[in-house]
CSV table of C-alpha atoms and ligand atoms in Angstrom, one decimal:
chain,number,residue,atom,x,y,z
A,1,MET,CA,0.0,0.0,0.0
A,2,PRO,CA,1.5,3.3,-1.0
A,3,GLN,CA,1.8,6.1,1.6
A,4,PRO,CA,-1.3,8.3,1.5
A,5,ASP,CA,-0.9,11.9,0.3
A,6,LEU,CA,-1.9,14.1,3.2
A,7,THR,CA,-0.9,17.4,1.7
A,8,ASP,CA,-4.4,18.8,1.5
A,9,HIS,CA,-5.1,17.8,5.1
A,10,PHE,CA,-1.9,19.6,6.2
A,11,THR,CA,-3.0,22.7,4.2
A,12,GLU,CA,-6.4,22.6,6.0
A,13,LEU,CA,-4.5,22.1,9.3
A,14,ILE,CA,-2.6,25.4,8.6
A,15,ARG,CA,-5.7,27.2,7.6
A,16,ARG,CA,-7.5,26.3,10.8
A,17,ALA,CA,-4.5,27.0,13.0
A,18,SER,CA,-4.2,30.5,11.6
A,19,THR,CA,-7.8,31.5,11.4
A,20,VAL,CA,-9.7,29.6,14.2
A,21,LEU,CA,-9.0,30.4,17.8
A,22,PRO,CA,-8.8,27.2,19.8
A,23,SER,CA,-12.0,26.6,21.9
A,24,ASP,CA,-10.1,26.5,25.2
A,25,VAL,CA,-8.4,29.9,24.5
A,26,GLY,CA,-11.7,31.4,23.5
A,27,ALA,CA,-13.4,30.1,26.7
A,28,ALA,CA,-10.5,31.4,28.8
A,29,ILE,CA,-10.8,34.9,27.2
A,30,ARG,CA,-14.6,34.9,27.7
A,31,ALA,CA,-14.2,33.9,31.4
A,32,ALA,CA,-11.6,36.6,31.8
A,33,ALA,CA,-13.9,39.2,30.3
A,34,ASP,CA,-16.6,38.3,32.7
A,35,HIS,CA,-14.2,38.7,35.5
A,36,GLU,CA,-13.2,42.3,34.6
A,37,ASP,CA,-15.4,45.3,35.6
A,38,GLU,CA,-18.4,46.2,33.5
A,39,GLY,CA,-17.4,49.1,31.3
A,40,SER,CA,-13.7,48.8,31.8
A,41,VAL,CA,-11.2,49.0,29.0
A,42,ALA,CA,-9.9,45.6,30.0
A,43,ARG,CA,-13.3,44.0,29.4
A,44,ARG,CA,-13.8,45.8,26.2
A,45,VAL,CA,-10.4,44.7,24.9
A,46,LEU,CA,-11.1,41.1,25.8
A,47,LEU,CA,-14.5,41.1,24.1
A,48,SER,CA,-12.9,42.7,21.0
A,49,LEU,CA,-10.4,39.8,20.8
A,50,LEU,CA,-13.3,37.4,20.6
A,51,GLU,CA,-15.1,39.5,18.0
A,52,ASN,CA,-11.8,39.5,16.0
A,53,ALA,CA,-11.5,35.7,16.3
A,54,ALA,CA,-15.1,35.3,15.1
A,55,ALA,CA,-14.5,37.5,12.1
A,56,ALA,CA,-11.3,35.6,11.3
A,57,ALA,CA,-13.0,32.2,11.4
A,58,ARG,CA,-15.9,33.4,9.3
A,59,GLU,CA,-13.6,34.8,6.6
A,60,SER,CA,-10.7,32.4,6.8
A,61,SER,CA,-8.5,35.4,7.5
A,62,PRO,CA,-5.4,35.2,9.8
A,63,ILE,CA,-6.4,36.0,13.4
A,64,CYS,CA,-3.3,38.1,13.6
A,65,GLN,CA,-1.2,39.4,10.7
A,66,ASP,CA,1.9,38.0,12.3
A,67,THR,CA,1.4,34.3,11.6
A,68,GLY,CA,4.7,33.6,13.3
A,69,THR,CA,6.9,30.5,13.3
A,70,LEU,CA,5.3,27.1,12.4
A,71,THR,CA,6.1,24.1,14.6
A,72,PHE,CA,4.6,20.8,13.7
A,73,HIS,CA,4.5,17.8,16.0
A,74,VAL,CA,3.6,14.6,14.1
A,75,THR,CA,2.9,11.3,15.8
A,76,HIS,CA,2.4,8.4,13.5
A,77,ASP,CA,2.3,4.6,13.4
A,78,ALA,CA,4.8,2.5,11.5
A,79,GLY,CA,4.9,2.6,7.8
A,80,PHE,CA,5.0,6.3,7.2
A,81,SER,CA,8.2,7.7,5.7
A,82,ARG,CA,9.1,10.8,7.6
A,83,ALA,CA,10.9,12.2,4.6
A,84,VAL,CA,7.7,11.9,2.6
A,85,LEU,CA,5.6,13.5,5.4
A,86,GLU,CA,8.0,16.4,5.5
A,87,ASP,CA,7.8,17.0,1.8
A,88,GLN,CA,4.0,17.0,2.1
A,89,ILE,CA,4.1,19.4,5.0
A,90,ARG,CA,6.4,21.8,3.1
A,91,GLU,CA,4.2,21.7,0.0
A,92,ALA,CA,1.2,22.5,2.3
A,93,VAL,CA,3.1,25.4,3.9
A,94,ALA,CA,3.8,27.0,0.5
A,95,GLU,CA,0.2,26.5,-0.6
A,96,ALA,CA,-1.2,28.0,2.6
A,97,THR,CA,1.1,31.0,2.0
A,98,ARG,CA,-0.2,31.4,-1.6
A,99,ARG,CA,-3.7,31.4,-0.2
A,100,SER,CA,-2.9,34.1,2.4
A,101,PHE,CA,-3.5,31.9,5.4
A,102,LEU,CA,0.1,32.7,6.3
A,103,ARG,CA,2.1,35.9,5.9
A,104,PRO,CA,5.5,35.2,4.2
A,105,ASN,CA,7.5,35.1,7.4
A,106,ALA,CA,10.8,33.2,6.7
A,107,VAL,CA,13.7,35.5,6.1
A,108,ASN,CA,17.4,34.6,5.6
A,109,ALA,CA,19.0,35.1,8.9
A,110,LEU,CA,21.9,37.1,7.5
A,111,THR,CA,20.6,38.9,4.4
A,112,GLY,CA,17.1,39.4,5.6
A,113,LYS,CA,15.7,38.2,2.2
A,114,ASN,CA,12.2,36.8,2.5
A,115,SER,CA,11.8,33.4,0.9
A,116,GLY,CA,8.2,34.4,0.1
A,117,ASN,CA,6.6,31.0,0.9
A,118,ASN,CA,7.6,30.4,4.5
A,119,LEU,CA,10.1,27.7,3.5
A,120,GLY,CA,13.7,28.0,4.5
A,121,THR,CA,16.4,26.3,6.5
A,122,GLY,CA,14.7,25.0,9.5
A,123,ALA,CA,11.4,26.4,8.4
A,124,PRO,CA,8.9,25.0,9.1
A,125,LEU,CA,10.1,23.0,12.1
A,126,VAL,CA,8.8,19.4,12.2
A,127,PHE,CA,9.1,17.0,15.1
A,128,PHE,CA,8.3,13.4,14.7
A,129,HIS,CA,7.1,11.0,17.4
A,130,ASP,CA,6.3,7.2,17.3
A,131,ALA,CA,2.8,6.1,18.1
A,132,PHE,CA,3.7,2.4,18.3
A,133,GLY,CA,5.3,0.2,20.9
A,134,ARG,CA,8.5,-1.7,20.1
A,135,SER,CA,6.7,-5.0,19.4
A,136,GLU,CA,3.8,-3.9,17.3
A,137,ALA,CA,5.8,-1.8,14.9
A,138,ALA,CA,5.3,-4.2,12.0
A,139,ASP,CA,1.5,-4.6,12.4
A,140,THR,CA,0.2,-1.1,12.1
A,141,GLN,CA,0.6,0.5,8.7
A,142,HIS,CA,-0.5,3.9,7.5
A,143,SER,CA,-3.6,3.9,9.6
A,144,THR,CA,-3.2,6.5,12.2
A,145,LEU,CA,-1.3,9.9,12.4
A,146,SER,CA,-1.9,13.0,14.4
A,147,ALA,CA,-0.3,16.4,13.7
A,148,THR,CA,-0.4,19.4,16.0
A,149,LEU,CA,0.6,22.8,14.6
A,150,LEU,CA,1.6,25.7,16.8
A,151,LEU,CA,1.9,29.3,15.4
A,152,LYS,CA,3.9,31.7,17.5
A,153,GLY,CA,4.4,35.3,16.6
A,154,GLY,CA,7.6,37.3,16.8
A,155,GLY,CA,6.3,39.8,19.5
A,156,SER,CA,5.7,36.9,21.9
A,157,GLU,CA,8.8,35.0,21.0
A,158,ASN,CA,11.0,38.1,21.6
A,159,VAL,CA,10.0,38.2,25.3
A,160,SER,CA,10.6,34.5,25.9
A,161,ILE,CA,13.5,34.1,28.3
A,162,GLN,CA,15.9,31.7,30.0
A,163,TYR,CA,17.2,32.1,33.5
A,164,SER,CA,20.1,30.3,35.1
A,165,LEU,CA,19.8,29.9,38.9
A,166,PRO,CA,21.0,31.3,41.2
A,167,ASP,CA,20.2,34.7,39.9
A,168,GLU,CA,21.4,37.4,42.1
A,169,ARG,CA,19.5,40.3,40.6
A,170,LEU,CA,16.3,38.5,41.4
A,171,GLY,CA,17.4,37.0,44.6
A,172,ALA,CA,16.4,33.7,43.1
A,173,GLY,CA,18.0,30.5,44.6
A,174,ARG,CA,18.0,27.0,43.3
A,175,ASP,CA,14.6,25.9,44.4
A,176,TYR,CA,11.0,26.5,43.5
A,177,ALA,CA,10.9,29.8,45.4
A,178,GLY,CA,13.6,30.9,42.9
A,179,VAL,CA,11.6,29.6,40.0
A,180,ARG,CA,8.7,31.7,41.2
A,181,ARG,CA,10.8,34.8,41.1
A,182,CYS,CA,11.8,34.1,37.5
A,183,ILE,CA,8.2,33.7,36.5
A,184,LEU,CA,7.1,37.0,38.0
A,185,ASP,CA,10.1,38.8,36.5
A,186,ALA,CA,9.5,37.5,33.0
A,187,VAL,CA,5.9,38.6,32.9
A,188,HIS,CA,6.7,42.0,34.3
A,189,ARG,CA,9.3,42.4,31.6
A,190,ALA,CA,7.0,41.3,28.8
A,191,GLN,CA,4.6,44.1,29.3
A,192,GLY,CA,4.1,46.3,26.2
A,193,TYR,CA,5.6,43.6,23.9
A,194,GLY,CA,3.9,40.2,23.7
A,195,CYS,CA,0.2,41.0,23.5
A,196,ALA,CA,-1.4,40.2,26.9
A,197,PRO,CA,-3.1,38.2,28.3
A,198,GLY,CA,-0.5,35.6,27.6
A,199,THR,CA,0.1,32.0,28.5
A,200,LEU,CA,3.4,30.8,29.9
A,201,GLY,CA,5.0,27.5,29.0
A,202,ILE,CA,7.7,26.9,31.6
A,203,GLY,CA,10.5,24.4,31.5
A,204,ILE,CA,12.5,23.7,34.7
A,205,GLY,CA,15.7,21.8,34.6
A,206,GLY,CA,17.3,20.1,31.5
A,207,ASP,CA,20.1,21.8,29.7
A,208,ARG,CA,19.9,25.1,27.7
A,209,MET,CA,18.2,23.4,24.8
A,210,THR,CA,15.9,20.9,26.5
A,211,SER,CA,14.8,23.5,29.0
A,212,HIS,CA,13.5,25.7,26.2
A,213,MET,CA,12.0,22.7,24.5
A,214,THR,CA,10.2,21.6,27.6
A,215,ALA,CA,8.8,25.2,27.9
A,216,LYS,CA,7.5,25.2,24.4
A,217,GLU,CA,6.0,21.7,24.7
A,218,GLN,CA,3.8,23.0,27.5
A,219,LEU,CA,2.1,25.2,24.9
A,220,LEU,CA,0.7,22.1,23.3
A,221,ARG,CA,-1.4,21.5,26.3
A,222,ARG,CA,-5.0,22.7,26.6
A,223,LEU,CA,-5.5,25.6,28.9
A,224,ASP,CA,-8.2,23.6,30.8
A,225,ASP,CA,-6.1,20.5,31.5
A,226,VAL,CA,-4.7,19.6,34.9
A,227,ASN,CA,-1.0,18.7,35.3
A,228,PRO,CA,-0.7,15.0,36.2
A,229,ASP,CA,2.1,16.0,38.7
A,230,PRO,CA,0.2,17.4,41.7
A,231,ASP,CA,3.1,19.6,42.8
A,232,LEU,CA,3.4,21.2,39.4
A,233,ALA,CA,-0.4,21.5,39.2
A,234,ALA,CA,-0.4,23.4,42.5
A,235,HIS,CA,2.5,25.7,41.2
A,236,GLU,CA,0.6,26.4,38.0
A,237,LYS,CA,-2.5,27.4,39.8
A,238,GLU,CA,-0.6,29.6,42.3
A,239,ALA,CA,1.4,31.3,39.5
A,240,VAL,CA,-1.8,32.3,37.6
A,241,GLU,CA,-3.3,33.8,40.7
A,242,LYS,CA,-0.1,35.7,41.6
A,243,LEU,CA,0.6,37.0,38.1
A,244,ASN,CA,-3.0,38.3,37.8
A,245,THR,CA,-2.4,40.5,40.8
A,246,LEU,CA,0.3,42.4,38.9
A,247,GLY,CA,-2.4,44.6,37.3
A,248,ILE,CA,-0.8,44.7,33.8
A,249,GLY,CA,-4.0,43.6,32.3
A,250,PRO,CA,-5.1,43.0,28.7
A,251,MET,CA,-2.7,44.9,26.3
A,252,GLY,CA,-1.1,46.4,29.3
A,253,PHE,CA,-4.1,48.7,29.9
A,254,GLY,CA,-4.5,47.5,33.5
A,255,GLY,CA,-6.9,44.9,34.8
A,256,ARG,CA,-7.2,41.5,36.4
A,257,THR,CA,-6.2,39.5,33.5
A,258,THR,CA,-2.5,39.5,32.8
A,259,VAL,CA,-2.2,35.8,31.9
A,260,LEU,CA,-4.7,33.2,30.8
A,261,GLY,CA,-2.6,30.2,32.0
A,262,VAL,CA,0.7,28.8,33.2
A,263,LYS,CA,1.9,25.3,32.2
A,264,ILE,CA,5.0,23.9,33.8
A,265,GLY,CA,7.1,20.9,32.9
A,266,ALA,CA,10.3,19.7,34.5
A,267,ARG,CA,13.1,17.4,33.5
A,268,HIS,CA,16.2,16.1,35.2
A,269,ARG,CA,19.2,18.3,35.2
A,270,VAL,CA,22.9,17.9,36.0
A,271,PRO,CA,23.7,19.0,39.5
A,272,ALA,CA,25.7,22.1,38.3
A,273,SER,CA,22.9,23.6,36.2
A,274,PHE,CA,19.4,24.9,37.1
A,275,PHE,CA,17.7,26.5,34.1
A,276,VAL,CA,14.2,28.0,34.1
A,277,SER,CA,12.9,28.7,30.6
A,278,ILE,CA,9.8,30.7,29.9
A,279,ALA,CA,8.0,30.5,26.5
A,280,TYR,CA,5.6,33.4,26.4
A,281,MET,CA,2.6,32.9,24.1
A,282,CYS,CA,0.4,35.9,23.3
A,283,TRP,CA,-3.4,35.9,23.5
A,284,ALA,CA,-3.4,34.8,19.8
A,285,PHE,CA,-2.5,31.3,21.0
A,286,ARG,CA,-2.9,29.5,17.7
A,287,ARG,CA,-2.8,25.7,17.5
A,288,CYS,CA,-4.7,22.9,15.9
A,289,THR,CA,-4.6,19.2,15.7
A,290,MET,CA,-5.4,17.0,12.7
A,291,THR,CA,-6.1,13.3,13.3
A,292,TRP,CA,-5.9,10.9,10.4
A,293,LYS,CA,-7.5,7.6,11.0
A,294,ASP,CA,-8.5,4.9,8.5
A,295,GLY,CA,-8.6,7.2,5.6
A,296,THR,CA,-10.4,10.2,7.1
A,297,ALA,CA,-9.1,13.4,8.6
A,298,SER,CA,-10.6,15.2,11.6
A,299,PHE,CA,-9.6,18.5,13.1
A,300,GLU,CA,-9.7,19.9,16.6
A,301,SER,CA,-8.8,23.4,17.8
B,1,MET,CA,-16.3,57.0,23.5
B,2,LYS,CA,-14.8,60.1,21.7
B,3,HIS,CA,-14.8,60.6,17.9
B,4,ILE,CA,-11.7,62.1,16.3
B,5,SER,CA,-11.8,63.1,12.7
B,6,LEU,CA,-8.6,63.6,10.7
B,7,PRO,CA,-7.1,66.0,9.9
B,8,ALA,CA,-7.5,67.2,13.5
B,9,ASP,CA,-6.6,70.5,14.9
B,10,GLU,CA,-4.6,71.0,18.1
B,11,SER,CA,-7.6,71.7,20.3
B,12,ALA,CA,-9.2,68.4,19.4
B,13,ILE,CA,-6.1,66.5,20.5
B,14,ARG,CA,-5.5,68.6,23.6
B,15,GLY,CA,-9.0,67.5,24.6
B,16,LEU,CA,-7.8,63.9,24.9
B,17,THR,CA,-6.6,62.4,28.1
B,18,VAL,CA,-5.1,59.0,29.1
B,19,GLY,CA,-7.8,56.3,29.2
B,20,ASP,CA,-10.1,57.9,26.6
B,21,GLN,CA,-11.5,55.3,24.2
B,22,VAL,CA,-11.7,56.8,20.8
B,23,LEU,CA,-12.9,56.1,17.3
B,24,VAL,CA,-10.7,57.7,14.6
B,25,SER,CA,-12.0,58.5,11.1
B,26,GLY,CA,-10.3,60.1,8.2
B,27,VAL,CA,-7.0,59.7,6.4
B,28,MET,CA,-3.9,58.4,8.1
B,29,VAL,CA,-0.6,56.9,7.0
B,30,THR,CA,1.1,53.7,8.0
B,31,ALA,CA,4.8,53.9,8.7
B,32,ARG,CA,7.3,51.6,10.4
B,33,ASP,CA,11.1,51.3,10.5
B,34,ALA,CA,12.2,52.1,6.9
B,35,ALA,CA,9.6,54.9,6.6
B,36,HIS,CA,10.6,56.6,9.9
B,37,LYS,CA,14.3,56.6,8.9
B,38,TYR,CA,13.3,58.1,5.6
B,39,LEU,CA,11.1,60.8,7.1
B,40,VAL,CA,13.9,61.9,9.4
B,41,GLU,CA,16.6,61.9,6.8
B,42,ASN,CA,14.5,63.8,4.3
B,43,ASP,CA,12.1,66.7,4.2
B,44,ASP,CA,9.4,65.2,1.9
B,45,PRO,CA,6.8,67.8,0.8
B,46,ASP,CA,4.4,65.1,-0.4
B,47,ALA,CA,4.6,63.3,3.0
B,48,LYS,CA,4.1,66.6,4.7
B,49,LYS,CA,0.9,67.2,2.8
B,50,VAL,CA,-0.8,64.0,4.0
B,51,LEU,CA,0.8,63.9,7.5
B,52,ALA,CA,0.0,67.5,8.6
B,53,GLY,CA,-2.9,67.1,11.1
B,54,SER,CA,-3.0,63.3,10.4
B,55,MET,CA,-1.8,60.3,12.3
B,56,ILE,CA,0.9,57.7,11.8
B,57,TYR,CA,-0.1,54.1,12.2
B,58,HIS,CA,2.7,51.6,13.2
B,59,CYS,CA,1.6,48.7,11.0
B,60,GLY,CA,3.0,46.3,8.5
B,61,PRO,CA,-0.2,45.2,6.8
B,62,VAL,CA,-1.2,42.2,4.6
B,63,VAL,CA,-2.5,43.9,1.5
B,64,ALA,CA,-4.4,42.2,-1.3
B,65,ARG,CA,-4.5,43.7,-4.8
B,66,GLU,CA,-8.0,43.1,-6.3
B,67,GLU,CA,-9.0,44.4,-9.7
B,68,GLY,CA,-6.4,47.1,-9.7
B,69,ALA,CA,-7.3,48.4,-6.2
B,70,TYR,CA,-5.6,47.6,-2.9
B,71,ARG,CA,-7.4,46.1,0.1
B,72,PHE,CA,-6.2,45.8,3.7
B,73,VAL,CA,-6.7,42.2,4.7
B,74,SER,CA,-5.0,41.9,8.1
B,75,ALA,CA,-3.6,45.0,9.8
B,76,GLY,CA,-3.0,45.1,13.5
B,77,PRO,CA,-0.4,47.4,15.2
B,78,THR,CA,3.3,46.5,15.5
B,79,THR,CA,5.5,47.4,18.5
B,80,SER,CA,6.0,51.2,18.6
B,81,GLU,CA,9.2,51.2,20.7
B,82,ARG,CA,11.4,50.7,17.7
B,83,GLU,CA,10.5,54.1,16.3
B,84,GLU,CA,11.5,55.9,19.5
B,85,PRO,CA,14.7,57.3,18.0
B,86,TYR,CA,12.8,59.0,15.2
B,87,GLU,CA,9.3,59.8,16.3
B,88,ALA,CA,9.8,63.1,18.1
B,89,ALA,CA,11.5,64.6,15.0
B,90,VAL,CA,8.8,63.2,12.7
B,91,ILE,CA,6.0,64.7,14.9
B,92,ARG,CA,7.6,68.1,14.9
B,93,ARG,CA,8.7,68.2,11.3
B,94,TYR,CA,5.5,66.9,9.7
B,95,GLY,CA,2.9,68.3,12.1
B,96,VAL,CA,1.5,64.9,13.0
B,97,ARG,CA,-1.3,65.0,15.5
B,98,GLY,CA,-1.2,61.4,16.6
B,99,ILE,CA,0.7,58.1,16.7
B,100,ILE,CA,-1.1,54.8,16.7
B,101,GLY,CA,0.7,51.6,17.7
B,102,LYS,CA,1.1,49.2,20.5
B,103,GLY,CA,3.2,49.1,23.7
B,104,GLY,CA,3.7,52.8,24.1
B,105,MET,CA,6.8,54.9,23.6
B,106,GLY,CA,9.6,56.7,25.4
B,107,ALA,CA,10.3,60.0,27.0
B,108,ARG,CA,11.4,61.8,23.8
B,109,THR,CA,8.1,61.0,22.1
B,110,LEU,CA,6.1,62.0,25.2
B,111,ASP,CA,7.9,65.3,25.2
B,112,ALA,CA,7.1,65.9,21.5
B,113,LEU,CA,3.4,65.1,22.1
B,114,LYS,CA,3.4,67.7,24.8
B,115,THR,CA,5.1,70.5,22.9
B,116,SER,CA,3.4,69.8,19.6
B,117,GLY,CA,-0.1,68.9,20.8
B,118,ALA,CA,-0.3,65.3,19.7
B,119,ALA,CA,-1.3,62.0,21.3
B,120,TYR,CA,-0.3,58.4,21.3
B,121,LEU,CA,-3.2,56.0,20.7
B,122,HIS,CA,-2.9,52.3,21.5
B,123,ALA,CA,-4.6,49.9,19.2
B,124,VAL,CA,-5.3,46.3,20.3
B,125,GLY,CA,-2.5,44.0,19.2
B,126,GLY,CA,-3.6,41.0,17.2
B,127,LEU,CA,-7.0,42.7,16.4
B,128,ALA,CA,-5.9,42.4,12.8
B,129,VAL,CA,-9.1,41.4,11.0
B,130,LEU,CA,-11.3,44.0,12.7
B,131,LEU,CA,-8.8,46.8,12.3
B,132,ALA,CA,-8.4,45.9,8.6
B,133,LYS,CA,-12.2,46.2,8.3
B,134,SER,CA,-12.1,49.8,9.5
B,135,VAL,CA,-9.9,50.7,6.5
B,136,GLU,CA,-12.5,51.8,4.0
B,137,LYS,CA,-10.2,52.7,1.2
B,138,VAL,CA,-6.5,52.7,0.3
B,139,GLU,CA,-6.0,56.2,-1.1
B,140,GLY,CA,-2.5,55.8,-2.2
B,141,VAL,CA,0.9,54.5,-1.2
B,142,MET,CA,4.4,56.1,-0.9
B,143,LYS,CA,7.7,54.2,-1.4
B,144,LEU,CA,6.0,50.9,-2.2
B,145,GLU,CA,8.8,49.9,-4.7
B,146,GLU,CA,11.6,50.9,-2.4
B,147,PHE,CA,10.3,49.6,1.0
B,148,GLY,CA,8.1,46.7,0.1
B,149,VAL,CA,4.5,46.1,1.2
B,150,PRO,CA,4.9,45.9,5.0
B,151,GLU,CA,7.2,48.9,5.2
B,152,ALA,CA,5.6,51.2,2.6
B,153,MET,CA,3.7,54.3,3.7
B,154,TRP,CA,0.1,53.4,2.9
B,155,ILE,CA,-2.3,56.3,2.8
B,156,ILE,CA,-5.6,54.9,4.2
B,157,ARG,CA,-9.1,56.2,4.8
B,158,VAL,CA,-10.4,54.7,8.0
B,159,ARG,CA,-13.8,54.9,9.6
B,160,ASP,CA,-14.3,54.4,13.4
B,161,PHE,CA,-10.8,52.9,13.9
B,162,PRO,CA,-10.9,51.9,17.7
B,163,ALA,CA,-8.0,52.8,20.0
B,164,VAL,CA,-7.3,54.0,23.5
B,165,VAL,CA,-5.3,57.1,24.4
B,166,THR,CA,-2.4,55.9,26.5
B,167,MET,CA,0.0,58.9,26.2
B,168,ASP,CA,-1.6,62.4,26.0
B,169,SER,CA,-0.5,65.9,25.2
B,170,HIS,CA,-0.4,66.9,28.9
B,171,GLY,CA,2.4,64.4,29.9
B,172,GLY,CA,0.0,61.6,30.9
B,173,ASN,CA,1.4,58.2,30.3
B,174,LEU,CA,-0.7,55.1,31.1
B,175,HIS,CA,2.3,52.8,30.3
B,176,ALA,CA,4.6,54.4,32.8
B,177,GLU,CA,1.8,54.4,35.3
B,178,ILE,CA,0.9,50.7,34.9
B,179,SER,CA,4.6,49.8,34.8
B,180,ARG,CA,5.2,51.7,38.0
B,181,ARG,CA,2.3,50.1,39.8
B,182,SER,CA,3.1,46.6,38.6
B,183,ALA,CA,6.7,47.1,39.6
B,184,GLU,CA,5.6,47.9,43.2
B,185,ARG,CA,3.4,44.8,43.2
B,186,LEU,CA,6.3,42.8,41.9
B,187,HIS,CA,8.5,44.2,44.6
B,188,ASP,CA,5.9,43.0,47.2
B,189,LEU,CA,5.6,39.6,45.7
B,190,LEU,CA,9.4,39.2,45.6
B,191,ALA,CA,9.8,40.1,49.3
B,192,PRO,CA,11.4,37.2,51.1
B,193,SER,CA,8.8,34.9,52.6
B,194,PRO,CA,9.2,32.1,55.1
B,195,GLY,CA,10.5,29.0,53.3
B,196,ASP,CA,12.2,31.2,50.6
B,197,THR,CA,15.8,30.4,50.9
B,198,GLY,CA,17.0,33.2,48.5
B,199,VAL,CA,20.5,33.1,47.1
C,1,LIG,S1,2.3,39.3,20.0
C,1,LIG,FE1,0.7,37.8,19.1
C,1,LIG,S2,-1.2,39.0,19.0
C,1,LIG,FE2,0.5,40.5,19.3
C,1,LIG,S3,1.1,41.1,17.2
C,1,LIG,FE3,2.4,39.4,17.8
C,1,LIG,S4,1.4,37.5,17.0
C,1,LIG,FE4,-0.1,39.2,17.0
């Protein structure tokens, strides 16, 4: 059986990611609006974000003109060639750009020349994961695949940050109390840049690279999920409550909603290192998942 | 809700204070990095004609060309801070009455707003589809060839473009105020607590 051509499904995945606000993000913004004072600028701004998202979905127009960096996470059973999947994804990215679901956003790092179709070295970024156990690899063939796409704009990426503890400026030691200080500092520094209310993906531990990766992976989680690790779950809840007392508010206009969510992951580190990485996602938190099973594709955002 | 029509005279702008929600109508001009550099290094009489009494919008739009006419598709604000080195000079030289962007600007711009009678209006970042809808017509474009689509100076006619005054012509600055208050709160939150081992 030849490998199925999923190019059109990937194009649809991109269209949805760029133009449909995920349901959990929409619900969080609506709840936040209800929590702000009647007649306040904060409330008005939050409601306008929902109006914008509704118009974007209706017209298949990008929610924000900065359609950002594209990161795909593809999980598949045995039998799929990753090289072929990557070709299909690249073709879909170019097609989605032609159809204005994406702004041409890939520029040569040194010359600044825009490739015009979002393709380039390392663009888009595709991670592959196995969906089969060691023993069953041979039995499952081309039947299931899921692909999650995350779009992250430049304004939000620019305020993402990595701390190395101890940090004397913050008085942050090598424990969770220190991590807490980093989180508060990062959000305070992001004001006026990444469009608030944001969501934080946080990676504790690892090395410089894996710490950032852990932080970004947290952004694949739904806002309404609960961390399976009870300690991290408690830290997440506390962080949201504390951050929302900073008073920065939607767009930095002041208010009770500075963040929509905080998601924390941790990984083992070497004794000498203690990194805390914070991936800031703006309110235009764009992600979508495509599931392909027995010949049909379904989408969830 | 206040209505501002462009071109605006000084008294209309002096009447705005921080926190005012406004709807702007009339002709304004988009400009970002390349345009600001150009406006400071040159004294362009054509630009002066459209900018006098008008507003500058920090925006790199997605523009479609349909049947020979341009249409704004997606056009939210970009970060204003990057234009801080130029903005005060641009406001003074071209008689601009307002800057629209996101994130606020620095002390030099605030001073120019005060002395020239202009205001900084904050548009909602990421509100790209709705803001593009408030652009009724693209009246023209300057430096399209030279700067490319996102950086060109698009002369646009807007109707009821929504924004919030965050820096006014009396020295009021919402960003500085929120930043100061949140810094105080941050300071309280960072105060050592029991169980906090510090460094
Ligand atoms: S930070 Fe997000 S919402 Fe704001 S302009 Fe960038 S991509 Fe758009």
